[in-house]
PDB file of C-alpha atoms in Angstrom:
ATOM      1  CA  UNK A   1     162.225-167.358 110.661  1.00 88.00           C
ATOM      2  CA  UNK A   2     163.423-164.723 113.489  1.00 90.00           C
ATOM      3  CA  UNK A   3     166.535-165.743 115.800  1.00 93.00           C
ATOM      4  CA  UNK A   4     168.246-163.839 118.257  1.00 96.00           C
ATOM      5  CA  UNK A   5     171.997-164.579 119.342  1.00 95.00           C
ATOM      6  CA  UNK A   6     173.649-163.166 122.575  1.00 96.00           C
ATOM      7  CA  UNK A   7     177.699-163.885 123.198  1.00 92.00           C
ATOM      8  CA  UNK A   8     179.603-164.495 125.104  1.00 93.00           C
ATOM      9  CA  UNK A   9     177.556-167.762 126.746  1.00 93.00           C
ATOM     10  CA  UNK A  10     179.526-166.502 130.220  1.00 95.00           C
ATOM     11  CA  UNK A  11     182.600-164.024 131.160  1.00 96.00           C
ATOM     12  CA  UNK A  12     184.538-163.890 133.955  1.00 97.00           C
ATOM     13  CA  UNK A  13     186.279-160.245 134.284  1.00 96.00           C
ATOM     14  CA  UNK A  14     188.083-157.892 137.111  1.00 97.00           C
ATOM     15  CA  UNK A  15     186.604-155.848 138.422  1.00 97.00           C
ATOM     16  CA  UNK A  16     187.158-152.179 137.395  1.00 97.00           C
ATOM     17  CA  UNK A  17     187.615-153.560 133.271  1.00 97.00           C
ATOM     18  CA  UNK A  18     185.555-152.666 130.791  1.00 97.00           C
ATOM     19  CA  UNK A  19     182.598-154.464 129.314  1.00 96.00           C
ATOM     20  CA  UNK A  20     181.084-155.567 126.145  1.00 96.00           C
ATOM     21  CA  UNK A  21     177.561-157.666 125.354  1.00 96.00           C
ATOM     22  CA  UNK A  22     176.952-158.083 121.648  1.00 96.00           C
ATOM     23  CA  UNK A  23     173.066-159.114 120.611  1.00 97.00           C
ATOM     24  CA  UNK A  24     172.310-159.514 116.719  1.00 97.00           C
ATOM     25  CA  UNK A  25     168.954-160.344 116.059  1.00 97.00           C
ATOM     26  CA  UNK A  26     168.052-161.676 112.217  1.00 96.00           C
ATOM     27  CA  UNK A  27     164.942-162.404 109.892  1.00 95.00           C
ATOM     28  CA  UNK A  28     163.267-159.140 110.936  1.00 93.00           C
ATOM     29  CA  UNK A  29     163.357-155.369 110.291  1.00 92.00           C
ATOM     30  CA  UNK A  30     163.097-152.907 112.646  1.00 94.00           C
ATOM     31  CA  UNK A  31     162.712-154.468 116.211  1.00 95.00           C
ATOM     32  CA  UNK A  32     162.544-153.340 119.774  1.00 95.00           C
ATOM     33  CA  UNK A  33     165.393-154.337 121.400  1.00 96.00           C
ATOM     34  CA  UNK A  34     165.990-154.766 125.388  1.00 96.00           C
ATOM     35  CA  UNK A  35     168.706-155.878 128.144  1.00 96.00           C
ATOM     36  CA  UNK A  36     167.477-156.888 130.862  1.00 95.00           C
ATOM     37  CA  UNK A  37     169.390-158.276 134.267  1.00 94.00           C
ATOM     38  CA  UNK A  38     168.129-161.294 136.176  1.00 92.00           C
ATOM     39  CA  UNK A  39     169.366-161.689 139.613  1.00 84.00           C
ATOM     40  CA  UNK A  40     169.334-165.308 140.857  1.00 78.00           C
ATOM     41  CA  UNK A  41     165.806-166.888 141.358  1.00 75.00           C
ATOM     42  CA  UNK A  42     164.175-163.310 140.597  1.00 79.00           C
ATOM     43  CA  UNK A  43     162.476-161.804 137.593  1.00 84.00           C
ATOM     44  CA  UNK A  44     163.959-159.855 135.360  1.00 91.00           C
ATOM     45  CA  UNK A  45     164.455-156.194 135.828  1.00 90.00           C
ATOM     46  CA  UNK A  46     164.497-154.325 132.511  1.00 92.00           C
ATOM     47  CA  UNK A  47     167.784-152.464 132.052  1.00 94.00           C
ATOM     48  CA  UNK A  48     167.844-150.839 127.737  1.00 95.00           C
ATOM     49  CA  UNK A  49     165.068-150.579 125.077  1.00 93.00           C
ATOM     50  CA  UNK A  50     165.276-149.061 121.524  1.00 95.00           C
ATOM     51  CA  UNK A  51     162.546-148.548 119.068  1.00 93.00           C
ATOM     52  CA  UNK A  52     165.149-147.832 116.764  1.00 93.00           C
ATOM     53  CA  UNK A  53     168.729-147.295 115.726  1.00 94.00           C
ATOM     54  CA  UNK A  54     170.220-145.301 118.266  1.00 91.00           C
ATOM     55  CA  UNK A  55     167.327-145.107 120.145  1.00 93.00           C
ATOM     56  CA  UNK A  56     168.085-145.444 124.046  1.00 93.00           C
ATOM     57  CA  UNK A  57     165.964-145.434 126.840  1.00 91.00           C
ATOM     58  CA  UNK A  58     167.241-146.156 129.773  1.00 89.00           C
ATOM     59  CA  UNK A  59     165.022-147.247 132.675  1.00 81.00           C
ATOM     60  CA  UNK A  60     167.509-147.483 135.798  1.00 78.00           C
ATOM     61  CA  UNK A  61     170.305-145.873 136.916  1.00 70.00           C
ATOM     62  CA  UNK A  62     173.343-148.082 136.194  1.00 77.00           C
ATOM     63  CA  UNK A  63     177.226-147.927 135.455  1.00 88.00           C
ATOM     64  CA  UNK A  64     175.642-149.759 132.340  1.00 94.00           C
ATOM     65  CA  UNK A  65     175.191-148.343 128.774  1.00 95.00           C
ATOM     66  CA  UNK A  66     174.094-149.439 125.819  1.00 96.00           C
ATOM     67  CA  UNK A  67     173.780-148.592 122.280  1.00 96.00           C
ATOM     68  CA  UNK A  68     172.411-149.568 118.723  1.00 97.00           C
ATOM     69  CA  UNK A  69     174.700-149.046 116.263  1.00 95.00           C
ATOM     70  CA  UNK A  70     172.721-150.752 113.697  1.00 95.00           C
ATOM     71  CA  UNK A  71     169.282-151.696 113.164  1.00 96.00           C
ATOM     72  CA  UNK A  72     169.664-155.178 114.284  1.00 96.00           C
ATOM     73  CA  UNK A  73     172.711-154.918 117.012  1.00 97.00           C
ATOM     74  CA  UNK A  74     172.260-153.877 120.263  1.00 97.00           C
ATOM     75  CA  UNK A  75     175.238-153.496 122.297  1.00 97.00           C
ATOM     76  CA  UNK A  76     175.641-153.637 126.253  1.00 97.00           C
ATOM     77  CA  UNK A  77     179.075-151.789 127.510  1.00 96.00           C
ATOM     78  CA  UNK A  78     180.177-150.162 130.671  1.00 96.00           C
ATOM     79  CA  UNK A  79     183.515-148.616 131.088  1.00 95.00           C
ATOM     80  CA  UNK A  80     184.643-149.852 134.539  1.00 96.00           C
ATOM     81  CA  UNK A  81     182.939-153.217 135.819  1.00 96.00           C
ATOM     82  CA  UNK A  82     181.704-153.141 139.658  1.00 94.00           C
ATOM     83  CA  UNK A  83     181.036-156.265 141.417  1.00 94.00           C
ATOM     84  CA  UNK A  84     177.589-155.397 141.914  1.00 91.00           C
ATOM     85  CA  UNK A  85     177.082-156.038 137.584  1.00 93.00           C
ATOM     86  CA  UNK A  86     177.378-159.709 138.476  1.00 93.00           C
ATOM     87  CA  UNK A  87     174.245-161.482 136.976  1.00 93.00           C
ATOM     88  CA  UNK A  88     172.562-162.809 133.689  1.00 95.00           C
ATOM     89  CA  UNK A  89     172.098-160.227 131.078  1.00 97.00           C
ATOM     90  CA  UNK A  90     169.486-160.741 128.159  1.00 97.00           C
ATOM     91  CA  UNK A  91     168.818-159.174 124.861  1.00 98.00           C
ATOM     92  CA  UNK A  92     165.412-159.488 123.535  1.00 97.00           C
ATOM     93  CA  UNK A  93     163.529-158.273 120.781  1.00 96.00           C
ATOM     94  CA  UNK A  94     159.833-157.633 119.633  1.00 95.00           C
ATOM     95  CA  UNK A  95     158.020-156.561 116.572  1.00 93.00           C
ATOM     96  CA  UNK A  96     157.271-152.889 117.052  1.00 83.00           C
ATOM     97  CA  UNK A  97     153.431-151.735 117.663  1.00 75.00           C
ATOM     98  CA  UNK A  98     151.553-152.454 121.835  1.00 74.00           C
ATOM     99  CA  UNK A  99     151.090-155.881 122.531  1.00 83.00           C
ATOM    100  CA  UNK A 100     154.155-157.701 120.951  1.00 89.00           C
ATOM    101  CA  UNK A 101     155.399-160.189 122.799  1.00 92.00           C
ATOM    102  CA  UNK A 102     159.097-160.237 123.114  1.00 94.00           C
ATOM    103  CA  UNK A 103     161.321-163.050 122.659  1.00 96.00           C
ATOM    104  CA  UNK A 104     164.875-163.750 124.814  1.00 96.00           C
ATOM    105  CA  UNK A 105     168.495-164.384 124.216  1.00 96.00           C
ATOM    106  CA  UNK A 106     169.982-167.463 126.041  1.00 94.00           C
ATOM    107  CA  UNK A 107     172.131-164.868 128.004  1.00 95.00           C
ATOM    108  CA  UNK A 108     175.005-164.196 129.430  1.00 96.00           C
ATOM    109  CA  UNK A 109     176.561-165.436 132.730  1.00 95.00           C
ATOM    110  CA  UNK A 110     178.371-162.214 133.959  1.00 96.00           C
ATOM    111  CA  UNK A 111     180.827-162.767 136.794  1.00 95.00           C
ATOM    112  CA  UNK A 112     182.788-160.110 138.480  1.00 95.00           C
ATOM    113  CA  UNK A 113     186.159-161.187 140.678  1.00 94.00           C
TER     114      UNK A 113
ATOM    115  CA  UNK B   1     154.643-148.693 142.186  1.00 64.00           C
ATOM    116  CA  UNK B   2     152.793-151.521 139.532  1.00 68.00           C
ATOM    117  CA  UNK B   3     153.901-154.645 140.305  1.00 74.00           C
ATOM    118  CA  UNK B   4     153.022-158.300 139.458  1.00 75.00           C
ATOM    119  CA  UNK B   5     154.257-161.266 141.257  1.00 71.00           C
ATOM    120  CA  UNK B   6     153.112-165.288 141.450  1.00 64.00           C
ATOM    121  CA  UNK B   7     151.627-166.624 144.231  1.00 65.00           C
ATOM    122  CA  UNK B   8     153.959-169.961 144.954  1.00 77.00           C
ATOM    123  CA  UNK B   9     157.837-169.841 144.602  1.00 88.00           C
ATOM    124  CA  UNK B  10     157.892-173.454 143.749  1.00 91.00           C
ATOM    125  CA  UNK B  11     154.545-175.581 142.546  1.00 94.00           C
ATOM    126  CA  UNK B  12     154.980-179.474 142.475  1.00 95.00           C
ATOM    127  CA  UNK B  13     153.184-181.776 140.950  1.00 96.00           C
ATOM    128  CA  UNK B  14     152.613-185.288 139.872  1.00 97.00           C
ATOM    129  CA  UNK B  15     153.233-185.667 136.502  1.00 96.00           C
ATOM    130  CA  UNK B  16     150.028-186.339 134.234  1.00 97.00           C
ATOM    131  CA  UNK B  17     147.635-184.108 136.893  1.00 97.00           C
ATOM    132  CA  UNK B  18     147.387-180.483 135.410  1.00 97.00           C
ATOM    133  CA  UNK B  19     149.471-177.343 136.758  1.00 97.00           C
ATOM    134  CA  UNK B  20     147.895-174.602 138.056  1.00 96.00           C
ATOM    135  CA  UNK B  21     150.077-171.380 138.131  1.00 95.00           C
ATOM    136  CA  UNK B  22     148.502-168.463 139.375  1.00 94.00           C
ATOM    137  CA  UNK B  23     150.261-164.598 139.149  1.00 93.00           C
ATOM    138  CA  UNK B  24     147.972-160.813 139.802  1.00 92.00           C
ATOM    139  CA  UNK B  25     149.040-157.790 139.321  1.00 91.00           C
ATOM    140  CA  UNK B  26     148.220-154.463 140.948  1.00 88.00           C
ATOM    141  CA  UNK B  27     147.772-151.964 137.949  1.00 85.00           C
ATOM    142  CA  UNK B  28     144.489-152.025 136.589  1.00 84.00           C
ATOM    143  CA  UNK B  29     145.198-150.467 133.915  1.00 83.00           C
ATOM    144  CA  UNK B  30     147.623-153.105 132.644  1.00 88.00           C
ATOM    145  CA  UNK B  31     146.732-154.236 129.368  1.00 90.00           C
ATOM    146  CA  UNK B  32     148.397-157.181 128.298  1.00 94.00           C
ATOM    147  CA  UNK B  33     149.972-159.918 130.115  1.00 95.00           C
ATOM    148  CA  UNK B  34     152.372-162.805 128.923  1.00 96.00           C
ATOM    149  CA  UNK B  35     154.219-166.097 130.538  1.00 96.00           C
ATOM    150  CA  UNK B  36     157.179-167.444 129.788  1.00 96.00           C
ATOM    151  CA  UNK B  37     158.761-170.572 131.222  1.00 97.00           C
ATOM    152  CA  UNK B  38     162.571-170.281 131.708  1.00 95.00           C
ATOM    153  CA  UNK B  39     165.029-173.336 131.454  1.00 94.00           C
ATOM    154  CA  UNK B  40     167.798-173.385 133.825  1.00 90.00           C
ATOM    155  CA  UNK B  41     170.840-171.315 132.224  1.00 88.00           C
ATOM    156  CA  UNK B  42     168.205-170.518 129.566  1.00 92.00           C
ATOM    157  CA  UNK B  43     166.478-166.875 128.248  1.00 94.00           C
ATOM    158  CA  UNK B  44     162.938-167.180 128.853  1.00 95.00           C
ATOM    159  CA  UNK B  45     160.807-168.640 126.542  1.00 96.00           C
ATOM    160  CA  UNK B  46     157.602-167.397 124.811  1.00 96.00           C
ATOM    161  CA  UNK B  47     154.325-169.730 125.979  1.00 97.00           C
ATOM    162  CA  UNK B  48     151.218-167.799 125.656  1.00 97.00           C
ATOM    163  CA  UNK B  49     149.771-163.762 125.862  1.00 96.00           C
ATOM    164  CA  UNK B  50     146.201-162.335 126.395  1.00 97.00           C
ATOM    165  CA  UNK B  51     144.906-158.654 125.882  1.00 94.00           C
ATOM    166  CA  UNK B  52     142.396-157.705 128.347  1.00 92.00           C
ATOM    167  CA  UNK B  53     139.584-158.012 126.251  1.00 94.00           C
ATOM    168  CA  UNK B  54     139.839-161.552 126.913  1.00 96.00           C
ATOM    169  CA  UNK B  55     139.894-163.411 129.261  1.00 97.00           C
ATOM    170  CA  UNK B  56     140.228-167.065 128.311  1.00 98.00           C
ATOM    171  CA  UNK B  57     143.335-167.570 125.806  1.00 97.00           C
ATOM    172  CA  UNK B  58     144.218-171.479 124.557  1.00 97.00           C
ATOM    173  CA  UNK B  59     147.739-173.042 123.546  1.00 95.00           C
ATOM    174  CA  UNK B  60     148.545-176.318 123.302  1.00 93.00           C
ATOM    175  CA  UNK B  61     148.488-178.000 126.479  1.00 96.00           C
ATOM    176  CA  UNK B  62     147.969-174.345 127.736  1.00 98.00           C
ATOM    177  CA  UNK B  63     145.219-172.395 128.687  1.00 98.00           C
ATOM    178  CA  UNK B  64     146.172-168.911 130.231  1.00 98.00           C
ATOM    179  CA  UNK B  65     142.962-167.112 132.290  1.00 98.00           C
ATOM    180  CA  UNK B  66     142.148-163.409 132.928  1.00 97.00           C
ATOM    181  CA  UNK B  67     140.255-161.622 135.802  1.00 95.00           C
ATOM    182  CA  UNK B  68     139.743-158.334 135.411  1.00 93.00           C
ATOM    183  CA  UNK B  69     137.872-157.675 138.501  1.00 93.00           C
ATOM    184  CA  UNK B  70     140.433-159.413 141.348  1.00 94.00           C
ATOM    185  CA  UNK B  71     143.293-158.442 138.991  1.00 93.00           C
ATOM    186  CA  UNK B  72     143.783-162.491 138.609  1.00 94.00           C
ATOM    187  CA  UNK B  73     145.876-164.657 135.510  1.00 93.00           C
ATOM    188  CA  UNK B  74     146.360-168.284 135.961  1.00 96.00           C
ATOM    189  CA  UNK B  75     148.630-170.127 133.716  1.00 97.00           C
ATOM    190  CA  UNK B  76     146.875-173.735 132.994  1.00 98.00           C
ATOM    191  CA  UNK B  77     149.320-176.653 132.120  1.00 98.00           C
ATOM    192  CA  UNK B  78     147.407-180.172 131.018  1.00 97.00           C
ATOM    193  CA  UNK B  79     148.773-183.026 131.062  1.00 97.00           C
ATOM    194  CA  UNK B  80     151.784-182.194 132.824  1.00 97.00           C
ATOM    195  CA  UNK B  81     155.200-183.783 131.863  1.00 96.00           C
ATOM    196  CA  UNK B  82     159.141-183.740 133.003  1.00 96.00           C
ATOM    197  CA  UNK B  83     159.740-181.738 130.033  1.00 96.00           C
ATOM    198  CA  UNK B  84     157.068-178.973 131.761  1.00 97.00           C
ATOM    199  CA  UNK B  85     159.750-178.437 134.676  1.00 97.00           C
ATOM    200  CA  UNK B  86     161.113-175.124 134.117  1.00 96.00           C
ATOM    201  CA  UNK B  87     160.468-171.495 136.386  1.00 95.00           C
ATOM    202  CA  UNK B  88     157.185-169.757 134.914  1.00 96.00           C
ATOM    203  CA  UNK B  89     156.671-166.576 135.013  1.00 94.00           C
ATOM    204  CA  UNK B  90     153.661-163.778 134.568  1.00 94.00           C
ATOM    205  CA  UNK B  91     154.576-160.345 133.068  1.00 93.00           C
ATOM    206  CA  UNK B  92     152.125-157.286 132.830  1.00 92.00           C
ATOM    207  CA  UNK B  93     152.506-154.472 130.566  1.00 89.00           C
ATOM    208  CA  UNK B  94     152.650-150.989 132.215  1.00 82.00           C
ATOM    209  CA  UNK B  95     151.817-147.803 131.684  1.00 75.00           C
ATOM    210  CA  UNK B  96     154.934-146.709 129.969  1.00 75.00           C
ATOM    211  CA  UNK B  97     154.258-149.680 127.807  1.00 77.00           C
ATOM    212  CA  UNK B  98     157.379-152.284 129.432  1.00 84.00           C
ATOM    213  CA  UNK B  99     156.959-155.736 131.014  1.00 87.00           C
ATOM    214  CA  UNK B 100     156.327-155.747 134.800  1.00 88.00           C
ATOM    215  CA  UNK B 101     158.141-159.023 135.766  1.00 89.00           C
ATOM    216  CA  UNK B 102     157.014-161.708 138.884  1.00 85.00           C
ATOM    217  CA  UNK B 103     159.470-163.152 141.032  1.00 84.00           C
ATOM    218  CA  UNK B 104     158.403-167.152 139.099  1.00 90.00           C
ATOM    219  CA  UNK B 105     156.627-169.688 139.907  1.00 93.00           C
ATOM    220  CA  UNK B 106     159.610-173.031 139.782  1.00 95.00           C
ATOM    221  CA  UNK B 107     157.287-176.410 138.847  1.00 96.00           C
ATOM    222  CA  UNK B 108     158.518-179.766 139.972  1.00 96.00           C
ATOM    223  CA  UNK B 109     157.017-182.691 138.207  1.00 96.00           C
ATOM    224  CA  UNK B 110     156.919-185.650 140.276  1.00 93.00           C
ATOM    225  CA  UNK B 111     157.300-188.738 138.417  1.00 89.00           C
TER     226      UNK B 111
END
């Protein structure tokens, strides 16, 4: 069966520091991968998605970037964190093709001080 | 722009009763919808999905109804249990083939 792993579960970082959040998927090949941010008590905002290695689409302009160095690895990064980057970050995968549900990891709670 | 929204931020239901969570969407071209359950501190968990060529789909204790005429869908949970307490999100696929998410309905189970 397919599984998705995100780490770390929680992270506290100072303003201006770099960021690297990692997500890996097991049990499937060539998945679509997604990074979302969720503000407290709100729905999810899509940040990035990828349909293949090295292919990244950005949905909103921001201080973050994403990379997909391997088929089942998706990384969310920043060179310099801002206070506004605080939030709950979720990685998800779906099978290729249309009308496929997305499956989520358990998220990273990022606090910027 | 396109939107998906739930009707109520909070829904309180007696344990054992049926729960109905409602959602509206704006894009009549949306052809795929999903319901998720999110427990505190966890990622959303897929419950059930429905394509626009269907009006109803059933799973284990859950039913999703889609009314394309009024652009409305609902999630019905039969015999609600304490473990059903969570925030429920509906999401619809937009014209760019990405999911647009509602803000969520918190389901509270009264003993």
